[in-house]
PDB file of C-alpha atoms in Angstrom:
ATOM      1  CA  UNK A 800       7.165 -22.781  -1.100  1.00 33.00           C
ATOM      2  CA  UNK A 801       7.039 -20.875  -4.339  1.00 33.00           C
ATOM      3  CA  UNK A 802       7.634 -17.214  -3.602  1.00 34.00           C
ATOM      4  CA  UNK A 803       7.841 -14.056  -5.598  1.00 34.00           C
ATOM      5  CA  UNK A 804      11.252 -12.590  -6.309  1.00 34.00           C
ATOM      6  CA  UNK A 805       9.780  -9.095  -6.314  1.00 38.00           C
ATOM      7  CA  UNK A 806       6.357  -7.766  -5.398  1.00 45.00           C
ATOM      8  CA  UNK A 807       3.670  -7.940  -8.059  1.00 44.00           C
ATOM      9  CA  UNK A 808       4.890 -11.116  -9.748  1.00 41.00           C
ATOM     10  CA  UNK A 809       2.598 -14.121  -9.675  1.00 38.00           C
ATOM     11  CA  UNK A 810       3.540 -17.331  -7.807  1.00 38.00           C
ATOM     12  CA  UNK A 811       3.224 -20.787  -9.338  1.00 34.00           C
ATOM     13  CA  UNK A 812       0.057 -22.660  -8.490  1.00 35.00           C
ATOM     14  CA  UNK A 813      -1.793 -25.692  -9.706  1.00 34.00           C
ATOM     15  CA  UNK A 814      -5.483 -26.606  -9.771  1.00 33.00           C
ATOM     16  CA  UNK A 815      -6.332 -29.920  -8.120  1.00 34.00           C
ATOM     17  CA  UNK A 816      -9.328 -32.109  -7.589  1.00 34.00           C
ATOM     18  CA  UNK A 817     -10.529 -30.121  -4.576  1.00 35.00           C
ATOM     19  CA  UNK A 818      -9.055 -31.596  -1.410  1.00 35.00           C
ATOM     20  CA  UNK A 819     -11.071 -30.841   1.708  1.00 35.00           C
ATOM     21  CA  UNK A 820     -10.313 -27.477   3.238  1.00 37.00           C
ATOM     22  CA  UNK A 821      -8.294 -26.159   0.316  1.00 38.00           C
ATOM     23  CA  UNK A 822     -11.003 -24.434  -1.698  1.00 39.00           C
ATOM     24  CA  UNK A 823     -10.222 -26.716  -4.643  1.00 38.00           C
ATOM     25  CA  UNK A 824      -6.615 -25.669  -5.135  1.00 40.00           C
ATOM     26  CA  UNK A 825      -3.253 -26.513  -3.737  1.00 43.00           C
ATOM     27  CA  UNK A 826      -0.040 -24.515  -3.688  1.00 44.00           C
ATOM     28  CA  UNK A 827       2.818 -26.640  -4.921  1.00 43.00           C
ATOM     29  CA  UNK A 828       6.341 -26.701  -3.593  1.00 46.00           C
ATOM     30  CA  UNK A 829       8.437 -26.309  -6.746  1.00 46.00           C
ATOM     31  CA  UNK A 830      11.378 -28.377  -5.433  1.00 48.00           C
ATOM     32  CA  UNK A 831       9.391 -31.280  -4.003  1.00 50.00           C
ATOM     33  CA  UNK A 832       6.157 -31.112  -6.016  1.00 49.00           C
ATOM     34  CA  UNK A 833       4.108 -31.542  -2.829  1.00 48.00           C
ATOM     35  CA  UNK A 834       0.975 -29.908  -1.406  1.00 61.00           C
ATOM     36  CA  UNK A 835       1.874 -27.003   0.869  1.00 67.00           C
ATOM     37  CA  UNK A 836      -1.666 -26.118   1.955  1.00 79.00           C
ATOM     38  CA  UNK A 837      -1.249 -28.351   5.004  1.00 85.00           C
ATOM     39  CA  UNK A 838       1.885 -26.405   5.917  1.00 88.00           C
ATOM     40  CA  UNK A 839       0.037 -23.116   5.373  1.00 90.00           C
ATOM     41  CA  UNK A 840      -2.887 -24.238   7.535  1.00 89.00           C
ATOM     42  CA  UNK A 841      -0.448 -25.211  10.317  1.00 90.00           C
ATOM     43  CA  UNK A 842       1.244 -21.811  10.004  1.00 91.00           C
ATOM     44  CA  UNK A 843      -2.140 -20.094  10.323  1.00 92.00           C
ATOM     45  CA  UNK A 844      -3.091 -22.235  13.329  1.00 91.00           C
ATOM     46  CA  UNK A 845       0.178 -21.230  15.049  1.00 92.00           C
ATOM     47  CA  UNK A 846      -0.485 -17.572  14.256  1.00 92.00           C
ATOM     48  CA  UNK A 847      -4.026 -17.722  15.667  1.00 91.00           C
ATOM     49  CA  UNK A 848      -2.778 -19.584  18.763  1.00 92.00           C
ATOM     50  CA  UNK A 849      -0.063 -16.943  19.330  1.00 92.00           C
ATOM     51  CA  UNK A 850      -2.647 -14.182  19.022  1.00 91.00           C
ATOM     52  CA  UNK A 851      -5.013 -15.896  21.452  1.00 89.00           C
ATOM     53  CA  UNK A 852      -2.179 -16.580  23.926  1.00 91.00           C
ATOM     54  CA  UNK A 853      -1.395 -12.855  23.866  1.00 89.00           C
ATOM     55  CA  UNK A 854      -5.046 -12.086  24.631  1.00 89.00           C
ATOM     56  CA  UNK A 855      -5.829 -10.846  21.125  1.00 88.00           C
ATOM     57  CA  UNK A 856      -9.225 -12.023  19.929  1.00 84.00           C
ATOM     58  CA  UNK A 857      -9.629  -9.729  16.927  1.00 86.00           C
ATOM     59  CA  UNK A 858      -9.492 -11.097  13.371  1.00 91.00           C
ATOM     60  CA  UNK A 859      -5.980 -11.122  11.860  1.00 93.00           C
ATOM     61  CA  UNK A 860      -7.063  -9.757   8.462  1.00 96.00           C
ATOM     62  CA  UNK A 861      -8.771  -6.559   7.349  1.00 97.00           C
ATOM     63  CA  UNK A 862     -10.592  -6.502   4.005  1.00 98.00           C
ATOM     64  CA  UNK A 863     -11.047  -2.975   2.633  1.00 98.00           C
ATOM     65  CA  UNK A 864     -13.585  -2.945  -0.196  1.00 98.00           C
ATOM     66  CA  UNK A 865     -16.788  -1.035  -0.907  1.00 97.00           C
ATOM     67  CA  UNK A 866     -18.467  -3.993  -2.625  1.00 96.00           C
ATOM     68  CA  UNK A 867     -20.348  -6.403  -0.338  1.00 96.00           C
ATOM     69  CA  UNK A 868     -19.967  -9.283  -2.786  1.00 96.00           C
ATOM     70  CA  UNK A 869     -16.170  -8.852  -2.925  1.00 96.00           C
ATOM     71  CA  UNK A 870     -15.968  -8.841   0.878  1.00 97.00           C
ATOM     72  CA  UNK A 871     -18.199 -11.921   1.122  1.00 97.00           C
ATOM     73  CA  UNK A 872     -16.284 -13.744  -1.613  1.00 96.00           C
ATOM     74  CA  UNK A 873     -12.873 -13.110  -0.056  1.00 97.00           C
ATOM     75  CA  UNK A 874     -14.105 -14.132   3.413  1.00 97.00           C
ATOM     76  CA  UNK A 875     -15.528 -17.367   1.963  1.00 96.00           C
ATOM     77  CA  UNK A 876     -12.134 -18.102   0.415  1.00 96.00           C
ATOM     78  CA  UNK A 877     -10.441 -17.465   3.777  1.00 95.00           C
ATOM     79  CA  UNK A 878     -12.846 -19.796   5.634  1.00 93.00           C
ATOM     80  CA  UNK A 879     -11.119 -23.086   4.643  1.00 92.00           C
ATOM     81  CA  UNK A 880      -7.930 -21.734   6.231  1.00 91.00           C
ATOM     82  CA  UNK A 881      -9.747 -20.967   9.487  1.00 90.00           C
ATOM     83  CA  UNK A 882      -9.215 -17.218   9.100  1.00 93.00           C
ATOM     84  CA  UNK A 883     -11.825 -14.654  10.031  1.00 92.00           C
ATOM     85  CA  UNK A 884     -11.566 -11.125   8.692  1.00 96.00           C
ATOM     86  CA  UNK A 885     -12.954  -7.754   9.576  1.00 96.00           C
ATOM     87  CA  UNK A 886     -14.021  -5.357   6.843  1.00 97.00           C
ATOM     88  CA  UNK A 887     -14.033  -1.669   6.072  1.00 98.00           C
ATOM     89  CA  UNK A 888     -15.921   0.021   3.234  1.00 97.00           C
ATOM     90  CA  UNK A 889     -13.879   3.213   2.818  1.00 98.00           C
ATOM     91  CA  UNK A 890     -10.963   5.348   4.016  1.00 98.00           C
ATOM     92  CA  UNK A 891     -12.591   6.561   7.244  1.00 97.00           C
ATOM     93  CA  UNK A 892     -13.838   3.115   8.251  1.00 97.00           C
ATOM     94  CA  UNK A 893     -10.363   1.662   7.562  1.00 97.00           C
ATOM     95  CA  UNK A 894      -8.723   4.069   9.979  1.00 96.00           C
ATOM     96  CA  UNK A 895     -11.515   3.507  12.513  1.00 95.00           C
ATOM     97  CA  UNK A 896     -11.054  -0.289  12.388  1.00 94.00           C
ATOM     98  CA  UNK A 897      -7.273  -0.120  12.664  1.00 93.00           C
ATOM     99  CA  UNK A 898      -7.427   2.439  15.490  1.00 91.00           C
ATOM    100  CA  UNK A 899      -9.876   0.205  17.349  1.00 87.00           C
ATOM    101  CA  UNK A 900      -7.344  -2.641  17.257  1.00 84.00           C
ATOM    102  CA  UNK A 901      -4.543  -0.723  18.940  1.00 76.00           C
ATOM    103  CA  UNK A 902      -5.534  -1.369  22.542  1.00 69.00           C
ATOM    104  CA  UNK A 903      -3.924  -3.425  25.249  1.00 66.00           C
ATOM    105  CA  UNK A 904      -3.779  -7.109  24.358  1.00 70.00           C
ATOM    106  CA  UNK A 905      -4.501  -6.521  20.684  1.00 82.00           C
ATOM    107  CA  UNK A 906      -1.778  -7.325  18.181  1.00 85.00           C
ATOM    108  CA  UNK A 907      -3.390  -5.438  15.304  1.00 89.00           C
ATOM    109  CA  UNK A 908      -3.940  -6.818  11.842  1.00 94.00           C
ATOM    110  CA  UNK A 909      -1.481  -9.229  10.229  1.00 94.00           C
ATOM    111  CA  UNK A 910      -2.558  -8.444   6.671  1.00 96.00           C
ATOM    112  CA  UNK A 911      -4.754  -5.926   4.854  1.00 98.00           C
ATOM    113  CA  UNK A 912      -6.445  -6.598   1.515  1.00 98.00           C
ATOM    114  CA  UNK A 913      -6.982  -3.178  -0.113  1.00 98.00           C
ATOM    115  CA  UNK A 914      -9.325  -2.517  -3.029  1.00 97.00           C
ATOM    116  CA  UNK A 915      -7.770   0.151  -5.247  1.00 96.00           C
ATOM    117  CA  UNK A 916     -11.066   1.680  -6.368  1.00 95.00           C
ATOM    118  CA  UNK A 917     -12.678   2.936  -3.147  1.00 96.00           C
ATOM    119  CA  UNK A 918     -15.186   5.809  -3.057  1.00 94.00           C
ATOM    120  CA  UNK A 919     -13.782   9.124  -1.868  1.00 95.00           C
ATOM    121  CA  UNK A 920     -10.125   8.570  -1.022  1.00 97.00           C
ATOM    122  CA  UNK A 921      -9.132   5.572  -3.126  1.00 97.00           C
ATOM    123  CA  UNK A 922      -7.062   2.571  -2.091  1.00 97.00           C
ATOM    124  CA  UNK A 923      -3.818   4.222  -3.208  1.00 98.00           C
ATOM    125  CA  UNK A 924      -4.318   7.267  -0.987  1.00 98.00           C
ATOM    126  CA  UNK A 925      -5.604   5.105   1.867  1.00 98.00           C
ATOM    127  CA  UNK A 926      -2.476   2.947   1.611  1.00 98.00           C
ATOM    128  CA  UNK A 927      -0.137   5.966   1.502  1.00 98.00           C
ATOM    129  CA  UNK A 928      -1.745   7.359   4.651  1.00 98.00           C
ATOM    130  CA  UNK A 929      -1.686   3.972   6.401  1.00 97.00           C
ATOM    131  CA  UNK A 930       1.993   3.484   5.554  1.00 97.00           C
ATOM    132  CA  UNK A 931       2.732   6.959   6.918  1.00 97.00           C
ATOM    133  CA  UNK A 932       1.015   6.087  10.207  1.00 95.00           C
ATOM    134  CA  UNK A 933       2.845   2.738  10.337  1.00 94.00           C
ATOM    135  CA  UNK A 934       6.187   4.519   9.840  1.00 95.00           C
ATOM    136  CA  UNK A 935       5.296   6.885  12.690  1.00 94.00           C
ATOM    137  CA  UNK A 936       4.579   3.867  14.899  1.00 90.00           C
ATOM    138  CA  UNK A 937       0.938   4.788  15.345  1.00 89.00           C
ATOM    139  CA  UNK A 938      -0.269   1.577  13.662  1.00 90.00           C
ATOM    140  CA  UNK A 939       1.320  -1.868  13.705  1.00 88.00           C
ATOM    141  CA  UNK A 940       3.203  -2.552  10.478  1.00 92.00           C
ATOM    142  CA  UNK A 941       1.609  -5.147   8.236  1.00 95.00           C
ATOM    143  CA  UNK A 942       1.593  -5.990   4.531  1.00 97.00           C
ATOM    144  CA  UNK A 943      -1.061  -4.324   2.383  1.00 98.00           C
ATOM    145  CA  UNK A 944      -2.157  -6.413  -0.599  1.00 98.00           C
ATOM    146  CA  UNK A 945      -3.792  -4.682  -3.569  1.00 97.00           C
ATOM    147  CA  UNK A 946      -6.996  -6.283  -4.832  1.00 96.00           C
ATOM    148  CA  UNK A 947      -8.297  -4.939  -8.117  1.00 94.00           C
ATOM    149  CA  UNK A 948      -9.911  -5.940 -11.371  1.00 92.00           C
ATOM    150  CA  UNK A 949      -7.360  -3.846 -13.271  1.00 90.00           C
ATOM    151  CA  UNK A 950      -4.204  -5.787 -14.066  1.00 86.00           C
ATOM    152  CA  UNK A 951      -2.168  -3.532 -16.332  1.00 91.00           C
ATOM    153  CA  UNK A 952       1.386  -2.546 -15.422  1.00 93.00           C
ATOM    154  CA  UNK A 953       0.429   1.087 -14.714  1.00 94.00           C
ATOM    155  CA  UNK A 954      -1.937  -0.014 -11.936  1.00 94.00           C
ATOM    156  CA  UNK A 955       0.654  -2.406 -10.517  1.00 94.00           C
ATOM    157  CA  UNK A 956       3.189   0.434 -10.463  1.00 96.00           C
ATOM    158  CA  UNK A 957       0.707   2.752  -8.721  1.00 96.00           C
ATOM    159  CA  UNK A 958       0.130   0.009  -6.117  1.00 97.00           C
ATOM    160  CA  UNK A 959       3.856  -0.351  -5.529  1.00 96.00           C
ATOM    161  CA  UNK A 960       4.439   3.389  -5.312  1.00 97.00           C
ATOM    162  CA  UNK A 961       1.592   3.850  -2.819  1.00 97.00           C
ATOM    163  CA  UNK A 962       3.248   1.349  -0.474  1.00 97.00           C
ATOM    164  CA  UNK A 963       1.329  -1.837  -1.190  1.00 98.00           C
ATOM    165  CA  UNK A 964       3.343  -5.004  -0.618  1.00 97.00           C
ATOM    166  CA  UNK A 965       1.811  -7.234  -3.283  1.00 97.00           C
ATOM    167  CA  UNK A 966      -0.946  -7.464  -5.885  1.00 94.00           C
ATOM    168  CA  UNK A 967      -3.883  -9.828  -6.371  1.00 95.00           C
ATOM    169  CA  UNK A 968      -6.274  -9.473  -9.307  1.00 94.00           C
ATOM    170  CA  UNK A 969     -10.039  -9.917  -9.097  1.00 94.00           C
ATOM    171  CA  UNK A 970     -11.735 -12.245  -9.349  1.00 93.00           C
ATOM    172  CA  UNK A 971      -9.520 -13.775  -6.689  1.00 94.00           C
ATOM    173  CA  UNK A 972      -8.299 -17.252  -7.515  1.00 93.00           C
ATOM    174  CA  UNK A 973      -8.044 -19.510  -4.429  1.00 92.00           C
ATOM    175  CA  UNK A 974      -4.555 -20.734  -5.312  1.00 92.00           C
ATOM    176  CA  UNK A 975      -3.317 -17.134  -5.613  1.00 94.00           C
ATOM    177  CA  UNK A 976      -4.881 -16.301  -2.258  1.00 95.00           C
ATOM    178  CA  UNK A 977      -3.114 -19.297  -0.690  1.00 94.00           C
ATOM    179  CA  UNK A 978       0.200 -18.137  -2.182  1.00 93.00           C
ATOM    180  CA  UNK A 979      -0.350 -14.596  -0.804  1.00 95.00           C
ATOM    181  CA  UNK A 980      -1.168 -15.955   2.659  1.00 95.00           C
ATOM    182  CA  UNK A 981       1.881 -18.221   2.621  1.00 93.00           C
ATOM    183  CA  UNK A 982       4.110 -15.372   1.488  1.00 93.00           C
ATOM    184  CA  UNK A 983       2.934 -12.623   3.816  1.00 95.00           C
ATOM    185  CA  UNK A 984       1.540 -14.081   7.030  1.00 91.00           C
ATOM    186  CA  UNK A 985       4.252 -14.301   9.672  1.00 80.00           C
TER     187      UNK A 985
END
């Protein structure tokens, strides 16, 4: 699988003719030149099975964005992988959702997609506070992926410094989403 050497670098992807269940793109294995979406889908199936076996029925992904279209669009791109997501619109709702998924039998979120430009406390401050709570052991540790329409190096650096694990620009390209899922889902 193509992976990033450091956070905030883009992986290598290729557009294809739109195989079923891959949202029209496939992640390529650089060494073998083969489609890795099947491997990713199997990885996701194992993850969901593990969560269900542990009694956890909550979605494995949290989307934090104040724009309904962005939430809808990202969920639609997750659908071919069989992943359901929960959403939060702002700082307070993010902490509410994560706190709700701390109970017995719940494994918490596996991945958080964080919009940088939230109303009130922005995605940078939300991420800093989440990382602080994760370090304290109050929340389960998980990668936080920046999602933003701004792609300059200053924004990427702010994402990194706030504690975000990786960066994905909007509009989200399905092949980049597949690479992020392959890289960060356990």
